[in-house]
């Protein structure tokens, strides 16, 4: 029984933190974006607009739950649930602190420190593609279907880049367990210095994976209204929205874990360091959105297949040569 | 007593996978709960139910013309196939990596490099072939030799 209760409490805590952090990410994004565009952003509801996310959530909850008559009812209702499920489940393997002792029991600060942590993350996060495709297709709207097709092709293309970047990292460390990767960086140098190419590839792919600007073609509002969630309203729209932000949190914390030493750092406890490093990437996401215009679709595809994929393969080959050479000495 | 059971749970891979199962169940519960709340709230607060106009597809106020499930561009298929090739490559590389260290320790690093390199290189060749055939060129036209519907040489479409 104890085997299940402790992980369950840990999981509830993590999900609660994620669900609290997520609305404030929208606040953070709107405020930073506004500052970059010389505006104020939401600052009326509560001190500095801090209650704005709460108000937005309540508003969405009381919006009418529309199911268009043209849609495929069950798939239409299922798709946002898949999106949220995949986003929540993918956080399970991120370690956010060293093992601590609470009342005599050793509690690891990670929901599940799997041996194949990186692979688990790749697998679960790619479940999210189903949500986009099913939701777009089931809506029974042309905008949605086009958005879904674009999203599928884009996510699938950049998943390879992501995979290649991750494999290069794993090859350098020699382990797919995330806590080992953090430990090695704690003892040595951060992997961003050992794998700069993989780091850049990972960042680009992460933007594309989460459908963020400049890769937000699936939801290009000027041509596709809102892409795959054109027809969604109220809480179902909110579920896609929450999933997108939680995915951003997951890719940011994975970036921090793999390249910036994860939760390791002096003075503060682990979780604070992870959140600090994660915020660096969240800021980067917003900064990119404020700076770069959206790519054209052919540019997007060319960038992925003709440029990044060869670079990724080359980076992997060079890494392999170095690893083999150093083992021979 | 409780200490030992937790130590076991952390020491065996079964413990870690049990936590993943827990995550799955809880994520499922959160999502299910959200759906239930949506159901309840909309039951209580929705006043206007049968309104055909509001349930119609959003096309900026116009009547939707034709089915929404149209036939889409074939290039998506090419991308899907290319993705399959490389995803299989990645999936097959993952199990090799943890074994790398053992092989390197045995001094078989060069052999390992050649074997995996031959496998990855073959797939890289196929990538070059697809790219050369214009598989990833989205802005191609009939003039480039790629007819969309009734072109003479339709390439890999």
PDB file of C-alpha atoms in Angstrom, chain A residues 4-291:
ATOM      1  CA  UNK A   4       1.346   3.392  -4.081  1.00  0.00           C
ATOM      2  CA  UNK A   5       0.406   6.058  -1.532  1.00  0.00           C
ATOM      3  CA  UNK A   6       3.751   7.851  -1.543  1.00  0.00           C
ATOM      4  CA  UNK A   7       4.036   8.091  -5.334  1.00  0.00           C
ATOM      5  CA  UNK A   8       0.409   9.169  -5.426  1.00  0.00           C
ATOM      6  CA  UNK A   9       1.005  12.039  -2.982  1.00  0.00           C
ATOM      7  CA  UNK A  10       4.081  13.079  -4.923  1.00  0.00           C
ATOM      8  CA  UNK A  11       2.148  12.985  -8.174  1.00  0.00           C
ATOM      9  CA  UNK A  12      -0.729  15.006  -6.746  1.00  0.00           C
ATOM     10  CA  UNK A  13       1.762  17.596  -5.490  1.00  0.00           C
ATOM     11  CA  UNK A  14       3.463  17.837  -8.877  1.00  0.00           C
ATOM     12  CA  UNK A  15       0.202  18.079 -10.815  1.00  0.00           C
ATOM     13  CA  UNK A  16      -0.995  20.757  -8.386  1.00  0.00           C
ATOM     14  CA  UNK A  17       2.208  22.756  -8.880  1.00  0.00           C
ATOM     15  CA  UNK A  18       1.946  22.398 -12.655  1.00  0.00           C
ATOM     16  CA  UNK A  19      -1.687  23.476 -12.675  1.00  0.00           C
ATOM     17  CA  UNK A  20      -0.848  26.492 -10.521  1.00  0.00           C
ATOM     18  CA  UNK A  21       2.211  27.431 -12.506  1.00  0.00           C
ATOM     19  CA  UNK A  22       0.454  27.133 -15.844  1.00  0.00           C
ATOM     20  CA  UNK A  23      -2.049  30.036 -15.471  1.00  0.00           C
ATOM     21  CA  UNK A  24       0.755  32.269 -14.256  1.00  0.00           C
ATOM     22  CA  UNK A  25       2.731  31.397 -17.358  1.00  0.00           C
ATOM     23  CA  UNK A  26      -0.051  33.004 -19.401  1.00  0.00           C
ATOM     24  CA  UNK A  27       0.135  36.061 -17.130  1.00  0.00           C
ATOM     25  CA  UNK A  28       3.930  36.108 -17.449  1.00  0.00           C
ATOM     26  CA  UNK A  29       3.729  35.822 -21.220  1.00  0.00           C
ATOM     27  CA  UNK A  30       1.166  38.598 -21.585  1.00  0.00           C
ATOM     28  CA  UNK A  31       3.032  40.963 -19.290  1.00  0.00           C
ATOM     29  CA  UNK A  32       6.445  40.356 -20.885  1.00  0.00           C
ATOM     30  CA  UNK A  33       5.023  40.540 -24.392  1.00  0.00           C
ATOM     31  CA  UNK A  34       3.275  43.784 -23.503  1.00  0.00           C
ATOM     32  CA  UNK A  35       6.476  45.247 -22.077  1.00  0.00           C
ATOM     33  CA  UNK A  36       8.323  44.323 -25.262  1.00  0.00           C
ATOM     34  CA  UNK A  37       5.646  46.031 -27.348  1.00  0.00           C
ATOM     35  CA  UNK A  38       5.584  49.112 -25.065  1.00  0.00           C
ATOM     36  CA  UNK A  39       2.121  48.289 -23.676  1.00  0.00           C
ATOM     37  CA  UNK A  40       0.941  47.505 -20.139  1.00  0.00           C
ATOM     38  CA  UNK A  41      -0.723  44.128 -20.455  1.00  0.00           C
ATOM     39  CA  UNK A  42      -3.227  42.866 -17.875  1.00  0.00           C
ATOM     40  CA  UNK A  43      -2.695  44.924 -14.693  1.00  0.00           C
ATOM     41  CA  UNK A  44      -6.222  45.608 -13.406  1.00  0.00           C
ATOM     42  CA  UNK A  45      -7.466  42.378 -11.824  1.00  0.00           C
ATOM     43  CA  UNK A  46      -5.649  42.079  -8.526  1.00  0.00           C
ATOM     44  CA  UNK A  47      -2.218  43.460  -7.740  1.00  0.00           C
ATOM     45  CA  UNK A  48      -0.307  43.860 -11.038  1.00  0.00           C
ATOM     46  CA  UNK A  49      -2.988  41.776 -12.723  1.00  0.00           C
ATOM     47  CA  UNK A  50      -2.050  38.674 -10.782  1.00  0.00           C
ATOM     48  CA  UNK A  51      -5.666  37.510 -10.530  1.00  0.00           C
ATOM     49  CA  UNK A  52      -6.208  37.817 -14.285  1.00  0.00           C
ATOM     50  CA  UNK A  53      -5.464  34.124 -15.012  1.00  0.00           C
ATOM     51  CA  UNK A  54      -8.047  33.143 -12.389  1.00  0.00           C
ATOM     52  CA  UNK A  55     -10.656  35.403 -13.945  1.00  0.00           C
ATOM     53  CA  UNK A  56      -9.879  33.983 -17.390  1.00  0.00           C
ATOM     54  CA  UNK A  57     -10.221  30.438 -16.103  1.00  0.00           C
ATOM     55  CA  UNK A  58     -13.589  31.173 -14.515  1.00  0.00           C
ATOM     56  CA  UNK A  59     -14.798  32.882 -17.666  1.00  0.00           C
ATOM     57  CA  UNK A  60     -13.839  29.885 -19.805  1.00  0.00           C
ATOM     58  CA  UNK A  61     -15.554  27.519 -17.376  1.00  0.00           C
ATOM     59  CA  UNK A  62     -18.874  29.308 -17.756  1.00  0.00           C
ATOM     60  CA  UNK A  63     -18.720  29.615 -21.535  1.00  0.00           C
ATOM     61  CA  UNK A  64     -21.151  27.479 -23.487  1.00  0.00           C
ATOM     62  CA  UNK A  65     -19.850  24.038 -24.438  1.00  0.00           C
ATOM     63  CA  UNK A  66     -20.568  23.881 -28.161  1.00  0.00           C
ATOM     64  CA  UNK A  67     -20.422  20.713 -30.225  1.00  0.00           C
ATOM     65  CA  UNK A  68     -20.909  21.723 -33.885  1.00  0.00           C
ATOM     66  CA  UNK A  69     -23.603  19.757 -35.703  1.00  0.00           C
ATOM     67  CA  UNK A  70     -21.090  18.912 -38.457  1.00  0.00           C
ATOM     68  CA  UNK A  71     -18.586  17.341 -36.124  1.00  0.00           C
ATOM     69  CA  UNK A  72     -17.796  13.761 -35.249  1.00  0.00           C
ATOM     70  CA  UNK A  73     -19.194  13.959 -31.726  1.00  0.00           C
ATOM     71  CA  UNK A  74     -17.137  11.465 -29.761  1.00  0.00           C
ATOM     72  CA  UNK A  75     -13.772  12.192 -31.307  1.00  0.00           C
ATOM     73  CA  UNK A  76     -14.471  15.902 -30.967  1.00  0.00           C
ATOM     74  CA  UNK A  77     -14.994  15.475 -27.246  1.00  0.00           C
ATOM     75  CA  UNK A  78     -12.137  13.024 -26.764  1.00  0.00           C
ATOM     76  CA  UNK A  79      -9.375  15.019 -28.514  1.00  0.00           C
ATOM     77  CA  UNK A  80      -8.791  17.816 -25.946  1.00  0.00           C
ATOM     78  CA  UNK A  81      -8.741  15.191 -23.199  1.00  0.00           C
ATOM     79  CA  UNK A  82      -5.931  13.355 -25.008  1.00  0.00           C
ATOM     80  CA  UNK A  83      -3.995  16.622 -25.307  1.00  0.00           C
ATOM     81  CA  UNK A  84      -4.227  17.355 -21.590  1.00  0.00           C
ATOM     82  CA  UNK A  85      -3.527  13.749 -20.593  1.00  0.00           C
ATOM     83  CA  UNK A  86      -0.359  13.562 -22.691  1.00  0.00           C
ATOM     84  CA  UNK A  87       0.866  16.900 -21.376  1.00  0.00           C
ATOM     85  CA  UNK A  88       0.316  15.959 -17.725  1.00  0.00           C
ATOM     86  CA  UNK A  89       1.765  12.465 -18.040  1.00  0.00           C
ATOM     87  CA  UNK A  90       4.927  13.632 -19.761  1.00  0.00           C
ATOM     88  CA  UNK A  91       6.157  15.523 -16.707  1.00  0.00           C
ATOM     89  CA  UNK A  92       6.530  12.285 -14.738  1.00  0.00           C
ATOM     90  CA  UNK A  93      10.203  11.653 -15.468  1.00  0.00           C
ATOM     91  CA  UNK A  94      11.623  15.140 -14.856  1.00  0.00           C
ATOM     92  CA  UNK A  95      13.727  15.111 -11.666  1.00  0.00           C
ATOM     93  CA  UNK A  96      13.292  18.296  -9.661  1.00  0.00           C
ATOM     94  CA  UNK A  97      15.571  17.788  -6.700  1.00  0.00           C
ATOM     95  CA  UNK A  98      17.908  15.391  -4.911  1.00  0.00           C
ATOM     96  CA  UNK A  99      16.403  12.701  -2.681  1.00  0.00           C
ATOM     97  CA  UNK A 100      15.324  14.221   0.627  1.00  0.00           C
ATOM     98  CA  UNK A 101      14.547  12.647   3.957  1.00  0.00           C
ATOM     99  CA  UNK A 102      11.091  13.396   5.331  1.00  0.00           C
ATOM    100  CA  UNK A 103      10.270  11.862   8.738  1.00  0.00           C
ATOM    101  CA  UNK A 104      12.690   9.029   8.276  1.00  0.00           C
ATOM    102  CA  UNK A 105      11.681   8.013   4.774  1.00  0.00           C
ATOM    103  CA  UNK A 106      13.748   8.795   1.731  1.00  0.00           C
ATOM    104  CA  UNK A 107      11.571  10.625  -0.771  1.00  0.00           C
ATOM    105  CA  UNK A 108      13.024  11.034  -4.269  1.00  0.00           C
ATOM    106  CA  UNK A 109      12.149  14.403  -5.801  1.00  0.00           C
ATOM    107  CA  UNK A 110      10.956  12.904  -9.035  1.00  0.00           C
ATOM    108  CA  UNK A 111       7.725  11.100  -9.786  1.00  0.00           C
ATOM    109  CA  UNK A 112       9.357   8.209 -11.600  1.00  0.00           C
ATOM    110  CA  UNK A 113      13.063   8.172 -12.329  1.00  0.00           C
ATOM    111  CA  UNK A 114      12.909   5.692 -15.206  1.00  0.00           C
ATOM    112  CA  UNK A 115      15.952   4.063 -16.760  1.00  0.00           C
ATOM    113  CA  UNK A 116      14.654   5.153 -20.151  1.00  0.00           C
ATOM    114  CA  UNK A 117      13.446   8.583 -19.051  1.00  0.00           C
ATOM    115  CA  UNK A 118      14.308  10.397 -22.272  1.00  0.00           C
ATOM    116  CA  UNK A 119      12.588   7.766 -24.402  1.00  0.00           C
ATOM    117  CA  UNK A 120       9.466   7.886 -22.204  1.00  0.00           C
ATOM    118  CA  UNK A 121       9.258  11.643 -22.665  1.00  0.00           C
ATOM    119  CA  UNK A 122       9.571  11.348 -26.436  1.00  0.00           C
ATOM    120  CA  UNK A 123       6.897   8.675 -26.565  1.00  0.00           C
ATOM    121  CA  UNK A 124       4.327  10.324 -24.323  1.00  0.00           C
ATOM    122  CA  UNK A 125       4.751  13.788 -25.772  1.00  0.00           C
ATOM    123  CA  UNK A 126       4.182  12.427 -29.269  1.00  0.00           C
ATOM    124  CA  UNK A 127       0.765  11.219 -28.073  1.00  0.00           C
ATOM    125  CA  UNK A 128      -0.174  14.889 -28.258  1.00  0.00           C
ATOM    126  CA  UNK A 129      -0.117  14.696 -32.061  1.00  0.00           C
ATOM    127  CA  UNK A 130      -3.198  12.475 -31.878  1.00  0.00           C
ATOM    128  CA  UNK A 131      -5.025  15.228 -30.029  1.00  0.00           C
ATOM    129  CA  UNK A 132      -4.238  17.781 -32.719  1.00  0.00           C
ATOM    130  CA  UNK A 133      -5.095  15.524 -35.643  1.00  0.00           C
ATOM    131  CA  UNK A 134      -8.245  13.995 -34.128  1.00  0.00           C
ATOM    132  CA  UNK A 135      -9.520  17.352 -32.866  1.00  0.00           C
ATOM    133  CA  UNK A 136      -8.942  19.063 -36.200  1.00  0.00           C
ATOM    134  CA  UNK A 137     -10.450  16.242 -38.206  1.00  0.00           C
ATOM    135  CA  UNK A 138     -13.455  15.694 -35.942  1.00  0.00           C
ATOM    136  CA  UNK A 139     -14.421  19.384 -35.876  1.00  0.00           C
ATOM    137  CA  UNK A 140     -15.907  19.118 -39.338  1.00  0.00           C
ATOM    138  CA  UNK A 141     -14.439  22.438 -40.374  1.00  0.00           C
ATOM    139  CA  UNK A 142     -12.057  23.138 -43.230  1.00  0.00           C
ATOM    140  CA  UNK A 143      -9.918  25.466 -41.159  1.00  0.00           C
ATOM    141  CA  UNK A 144      -9.553  22.849 -38.484  1.00  0.00           C
ATOM    142  CA  UNK A 145      -8.617  20.063 -40.874  1.00  0.00           C
ATOM    143  CA  UNK A 146      -5.966  22.214 -42.559  1.00  0.00           C
ATOM    144  CA  UNK A 147      -4.637  23.261 -39.180  1.00  0.00           C
ATOM    145  CA  UNK A 148      -4.541  19.643 -38.072  1.00  0.00           C
ATOM    146  CA  UNK A 149      -2.686  18.514 -41.200  1.00  0.00           C
ATOM    147  CA  UNK A 150      -0.128  21.267 -40.807  1.00  0.00           C
ATOM    148  CA  UNK A 151       0.254  20.527 -37.133  1.00  0.00           C
ATOM    149  CA  UNK A 152       0.771  16.812 -37.772  1.00  0.00           C
ATOM    150  CA  UNK A 153       3.356  17.327 -40.516  1.00  0.00           C
ATOM    151  CA  UNK A 154       5.177  19.960 -38.487  1.00  0.00           C
ATOM    152  CA  UNK A 155       5.254  18.128 -35.177  1.00  0.00           C
ATOM    153  CA  UNK A 156       6.273  14.905 -36.868  1.00  0.00           C
ATOM    154  CA  UNK A 157       9.116  16.627 -38.782  1.00  0.00           C
ATOM    155  CA  UNK A 158      10.520  18.378 -35.761  1.00  0.00           C
ATOM    156  CA  UNK A 159      10.170  15.325 -33.558  1.00  0.00           C
ATOM    157  CA  UNK A 160      13.061  13.832 -35.532  1.00  0.00           C
ATOM    158  CA  UNK A 161      15.241  16.868 -34.866  1.00  0.00           C
ATOM    159  CA  UNK A 162      14.333  16.620 -31.189  1.00  0.00           C
ATOM    160  CA  UNK A 163      15.175  12.905 -31.187  1.00  0.00           C
ATOM    161  CA  UNK A 164      18.547  13.468 -32.870  1.00  0.00           C
ATOM    162  CA  UNK A 165      19.466  16.192 -30.382  1.00  0.00           C
ATOM    163  CA  UNK A 166      18.487  13.952 -27.468  1.00  0.00           C
ATOM    164  CA  UNK A 167      20.407  10.951 -28.822  1.00  0.00           C
ATOM    165  CA  UNK A 168      23.556  13.057 -29.141  1.00  0.00           C
ATOM    166  CA  UNK A 169      23.168  14.105 -25.505  1.00  0.00           C
ATOM    167  CA  UNK A 170      22.551  10.555 -24.349  1.00  0.00           C
ATOM    168  CA  UNK A 171      25.588   9.368 -26.312  1.00  0.00           C
ATOM    169  CA  UNK A 172      27.752  11.948 -24.538  1.00  0.00           C
ATOM    170  CA  UNK A 173      26.496  10.986 -21.098  1.00  0.00           C
ATOM    171  CA  UNK A 174      26.121   7.275 -21.761  1.00  0.00           C
ATOM    172  CA  UNK A 175      22.797   6.935 -19.931  1.00  0.00           C
ATOM    173  CA  UNK A 176      19.147   7.646 -20.649  1.00  0.00           C
ATOM    174  CA  UNK A 177      18.230   8.116 -17.003  1.00  0.00           C
ATOM    175  CA  UNK A 178      17.565  11.798 -16.369  1.00  0.00           C
ATOM    176  CA  UNK A 179      18.880  11.825 -12.796  1.00  0.00           C
ATOM    177  CA  UNK A 180      22.191  10.369 -14.007  1.00  0.00           C
ATOM    178  CA  UNK A 181      22.403  13.083 -16.659  1.00  0.00           C
ATOM    179  CA  UNK A 182      21.881  15.734 -13.976  1.00  0.00           C
ATOM    180  CA  UNK A 183      24.416  14.059 -11.679  1.00  0.00           C
ATOM    181  CA  UNK A 184      27.057  14.005 -14.419  1.00  0.00           C
ATOM    182  CA  UNK A 185      26.534  17.699 -15.096  1.00  0.00           C
ATOM    183  CA  UNK A 186      26.710  18.395 -11.384  1.00  0.00           C
ATOM    184  CA  UNK A 187      30.085  16.634 -11.210  1.00  0.00           C
ATOM    185  CA  UNK A 188      31.429  17.965 -14.501  1.00  0.00           C
ATOM    186  CA  UNK A 189      30.352  20.700 -16.874  1.00  0.00           C
ATOM    187  CA  UNK A 190      26.903  21.585 -18.173  1.00  0.00           C
ATOM    188  CA  UNK A 191      26.069  19.753 -21.366  1.00  0.00           C
ATOM    189  CA  UNK A 192      25.329  22.992 -23.173  1.00  0.00           C
ATOM    190  CA  UNK A 193      29.119  23.412 -23.408  1.00  0.00           C
ATOM    191  CA  UNK A 194      29.695  19.845 -24.600  1.00  0.00           C
ATOM    192  CA  UNK A 195      26.769  19.725 -27.025  1.00  0.00           C
ATOM    193  CA  UNK A 196      26.146  23.289 -28.255  1.00  0.00           C
ATOM    194  CA  UNK A 197      24.799  22.119 -31.620  1.00  0.00           C
ATOM    195  CA  UNK A 198      22.355  19.725 -29.984  1.00  0.00           C
ATOM    196  CA  UNK A 199      21.271  22.530 -27.654  1.00  0.00           C
ATOM    197  CA  UNK A 200      20.386  24.845 -30.536  1.00  0.00           C
ATOM    198  CA  UNK A 201      18.674  22.016 -32.426  1.00  0.00           C
ATOM    199  CA  UNK A 202      16.704  21.151 -29.312  1.00  0.00           C
ATOM    200  CA  UNK A 203      15.556  24.734 -28.816  1.00  0.00           C
ATOM    201  CA  UNK A 204      14.368  25.095 -32.410  1.00  0.00           C
ATOM    202  CA  UNK A 205      12.616  21.727 -32.300  1.00  0.00           C
ATOM    203  CA  UNK A 206      11.024  22.522 -28.945  1.00  0.00           C
ATOM    204  CA  UNK A 207       9.492  25.714 -30.347  1.00  0.00           C
ATOM    205  CA  UNK A 208       8.109  23.771 -33.288  1.00  0.00           C
ATOM    206  CA  UNK A 209       6.884  20.892 -31.119  1.00  0.00           C
ATOM    207  CA  UNK A 210       4.848  23.202 -28.914  1.00  0.00           C
ATOM    208  CA  UNK A 211       3.502  25.125 -31.932  1.00  0.00           C
ATOM    209  CA  UNK A 212       4.975  28.370 -30.664  1.00  0.00           C
ATOM    210  CA  UNK A 213       5.961  31.377 -32.748  1.00  0.00           C
ATOM    211  CA  UNK A 214       7.733  31.508 -35.166  1.00  0.00           C
ATOM    212  CA  UNK A 215       6.459  27.965 -35.803  1.00  0.00           C
ATOM    213  CA  UNK A 216       2.796  28.595 -34.962  1.00  0.00           C
ATOM    214  CA  UNK A 217       1.528  27.754 -38.443  1.00  0.00           C
ATOM    215  CA  UNK A 218      -1.089  25.260 -37.232  1.00  0.00           C
ATOM    216  CA  UNK A 219      -2.896  28.112 -35.522  1.00  0.00           C
ATOM    217  CA  UNK A 220      -2.016  30.914 -37.936  1.00  0.00           C
ATOM    218  CA  UNK A 221      -4.960  33.162 -37.108  1.00  0.00           C
ATOM    219  CA  UNK A 222      -4.639  35.316 -40.219  1.00  0.00           C
ATOM    220  CA  UNK A 223      -5.256  32.415 -42.588  1.00  0.00           C
ATOM    221  CA  UNK A 224      -6.695  29.541 -40.543  1.00  0.00           C
ATOM    222  CA  UNK A 225      -8.720  31.416 -37.886  1.00  0.00           C
ATOM    223  CA  UNK A 226      -7.330  29.265 -35.056  1.00  0.00           C
ATOM    224  CA  UNK A 227      -6.299  26.062 -36.810  1.00  0.00           C
ATOM    225  CA  UNK A 228      -7.251  22.803 -35.165  1.00  0.00           C
ATOM    226  CA  UNK A 229      -9.206  24.457 -32.324  1.00  0.00           C
ATOM    227  CA  UNK A 230     -11.342  26.790 -34.444  1.00  0.00           C
ATOM    228  CA  UNK A 231     -14.569  25.093 -33.357  1.00  0.00           C
ATOM    229  CA  UNK A 232     -13.675  24.547 -29.710  1.00  0.00           C
ATOM    230  CA  UNK A 233     -15.156  26.752 -27.019  1.00  0.00           C
ATOM    231  CA  UNK A 234     -15.197  27.038 -23.251  1.00  0.00           C
ATOM    232  CA  UNK A 235     -13.402  24.401 -21.198  1.00  0.00           C
ATOM    233  CA  UNK A 236     -12.573  22.201 -24.183  1.00  0.00           C
ATOM    234  CA  UNK A 237     -10.690  25.085 -25.739  1.00  0.00           C
ATOM    235  CA  UNK A 238      -9.117  25.671 -22.342  1.00  0.00           C
ATOM    236  CA  UNK A 239      -7.890  22.071 -22.241  1.00  0.00           C
ATOM    237  CA  UNK A 240      -5.937  22.570 -25.481  1.00  0.00           C
ATOM    238  CA  UNK A 241      -4.664  25.816 -24.067  1.00  0.00           C
ATOM    239  CA  UNK A 242      -3.574  24.267 -20.761  1.00  0.00           C
ATOM    240  CA  UNK A 243      -1.952  21.396 -22.640  1.00  0.00           C
ATOM    241  CA  UNK A 244       0.040  23.821 -24.779  1.00  0.00           C
ATOM    242  CA  UNK A 245       1.381  25.677 -21.754  1.00  0.00           C
ATOM    243  CA  UNK A 246       2.148  22.518 -19.810  1.00  0.00           C
ATOM    244  CA  UNK A 247       3.987  21.225 -22.867  1.00  0.00           C
ATOM    245  CA  UNK A 248       6.008  24.424 -22.843  1.00  0.00           C
ATOM    246  CA  UNK A 249       6.808  23.844 -19.182  1.00  0.00           C
ATOM    247  CA  UNK A 250       7.832  20.251 -19.945  1.00  0.00           C
ATOM    248  CA  UNK A 251      10.123  21.085 -22.878  1.00  0.00           C
ATOM    249  CA  UNK A 252      11.624  23.965 -20.875  1.00  0.00           C
ATOM    250  CA  UNK A 253      12.332  21.805 -17.869  1.00  0.00           C
ATOM    251  CA  UNK A 254      13.738  19.069 -20.091  1.00  0.00           C
ATOM    252  CA  UNK A 255      16.011  21.658 -21.710  1.00  0.00           C
ATOM    253  CA  UNK A 256      17.106  22.787 -18.258  1.00  0.00           C
ATOM    254  CA  UNK A 257      17.632  19.189 -17.137  1.00  0.00           C
ATOM    255  CA  UNK A 258      19.591  18.092 -20.186  1.00  0.00           C
ATOM    256  CA  UNK A 259      21.681  21.157 -20.929  1.00  0.00           C
ATOM    257  CA  UNK A 260      21.787  23.484 -17.924  1.00  0.00           C
ATOM    258  CA  UNK A 261      22.398  21.039 -15.102  1.00  0.00           C
ATOM    259  CA  UNK A 262      18.770  20.577 -14.075  1.00  0.00           C
ATOM    260  CA  UNK A 263      18.061  21.032 -10.395  1.00  0.00           C
ATOM    261  CA  UNK A 264      21.708  21.222  -9.364  1.00  0.00           C
ATOM    262  CA  UNK A 265      22.989  24.519  -8.050  1.00  0.00           C
ATOM    263  CA  UNK A 266      24.348  26.108  -4.887  1.00  0.00           C
ATOM    264  CA  UNK A 267      22.456  27.579  -1.863  1.00  0.00           C
ATOM    265  CA  UNK A 268      18.857  27.014  -2.940  1.00  0.00           C
ATOM    266  CA  UNK A 269      16.973  23.703  -2.828  1.00  0.00           C
ATOM    267  CA  UNK A 270      16.626  21.818  -6.116  1.00  0.00           C
ATOM    268  CA  UNK A 271      13.097  22.741  -7.206  1.00  0.00           C
ATOM    269  CA  UNK A 272      13.870  26.462  -7.076  1.00  0.00           C
ATOM    270  CA  UNK A 273      16.845  26.025  -9.358  1.00  0.00           C
ATOM    271  CA  UNK A 274      14.786  23.998 -11.800  1.00  0.00           C
ATOM    272  CA  UNK A 275      12.051  26.643 -11.846  1.00  0.00           C
ATOM    273  CA  UNK A 276      14.616  29.417 -12.294  1.00  0.00           C
ATOM    274  CA  UNK A 277      16.260  27.656 -15.233  1.00  0.00           C
ATOM    275  CA  UNK A 278      12.870  26.780 -16.676  1.00  0.00           C
ATOM    276  CA  UNK A 279      11.839  30.433 -16.518  1.00  0.00           C
ATOM    277  CA  UNK A 280      14.871  31.314 -18.643  1.00  0.00           C
ATOM    278  CA  UNK A 281      13.454  29.155 -21.414  1.00  0.00           C
ATOM    279  CA  UNK A 282       9.908  30.436 -20.904  1.00  0.00           C
ATOM    280  CA  UNK A 283      11.259  33.955 -21.284  1.00  0.00           C
ATOM    281  CA  UNK A 284      13.035  32.838 -24.450  1.00  0.00           C
ATOM    282  CA  UNK A 285       9.742  31.525 -25.857  1.00  0.00           C
ATOM    283  CA  UNK A 286       8.053  34.897 -25.263  1.00  0.00           C
ATOM    284  CA  UNK A 287      11.045  36.798 -26.582  1.00  0.00           C
ATOM    285  CA  UNK A 288      10.993  34.747 -29.799  1.00  0.00           C
ATOM    286  CA  UNK A 289       7.278  35.416 -30.184  1.00  0.00           C
ATOM    287  CA  UNK A 290       7.802  39.149 -29.799  1.00  0.00           C
ATOM    288  CA  UNK A 291      10.733  39.200 -32.216  1.00  0.00           C
TER     289      UNK A 291
END
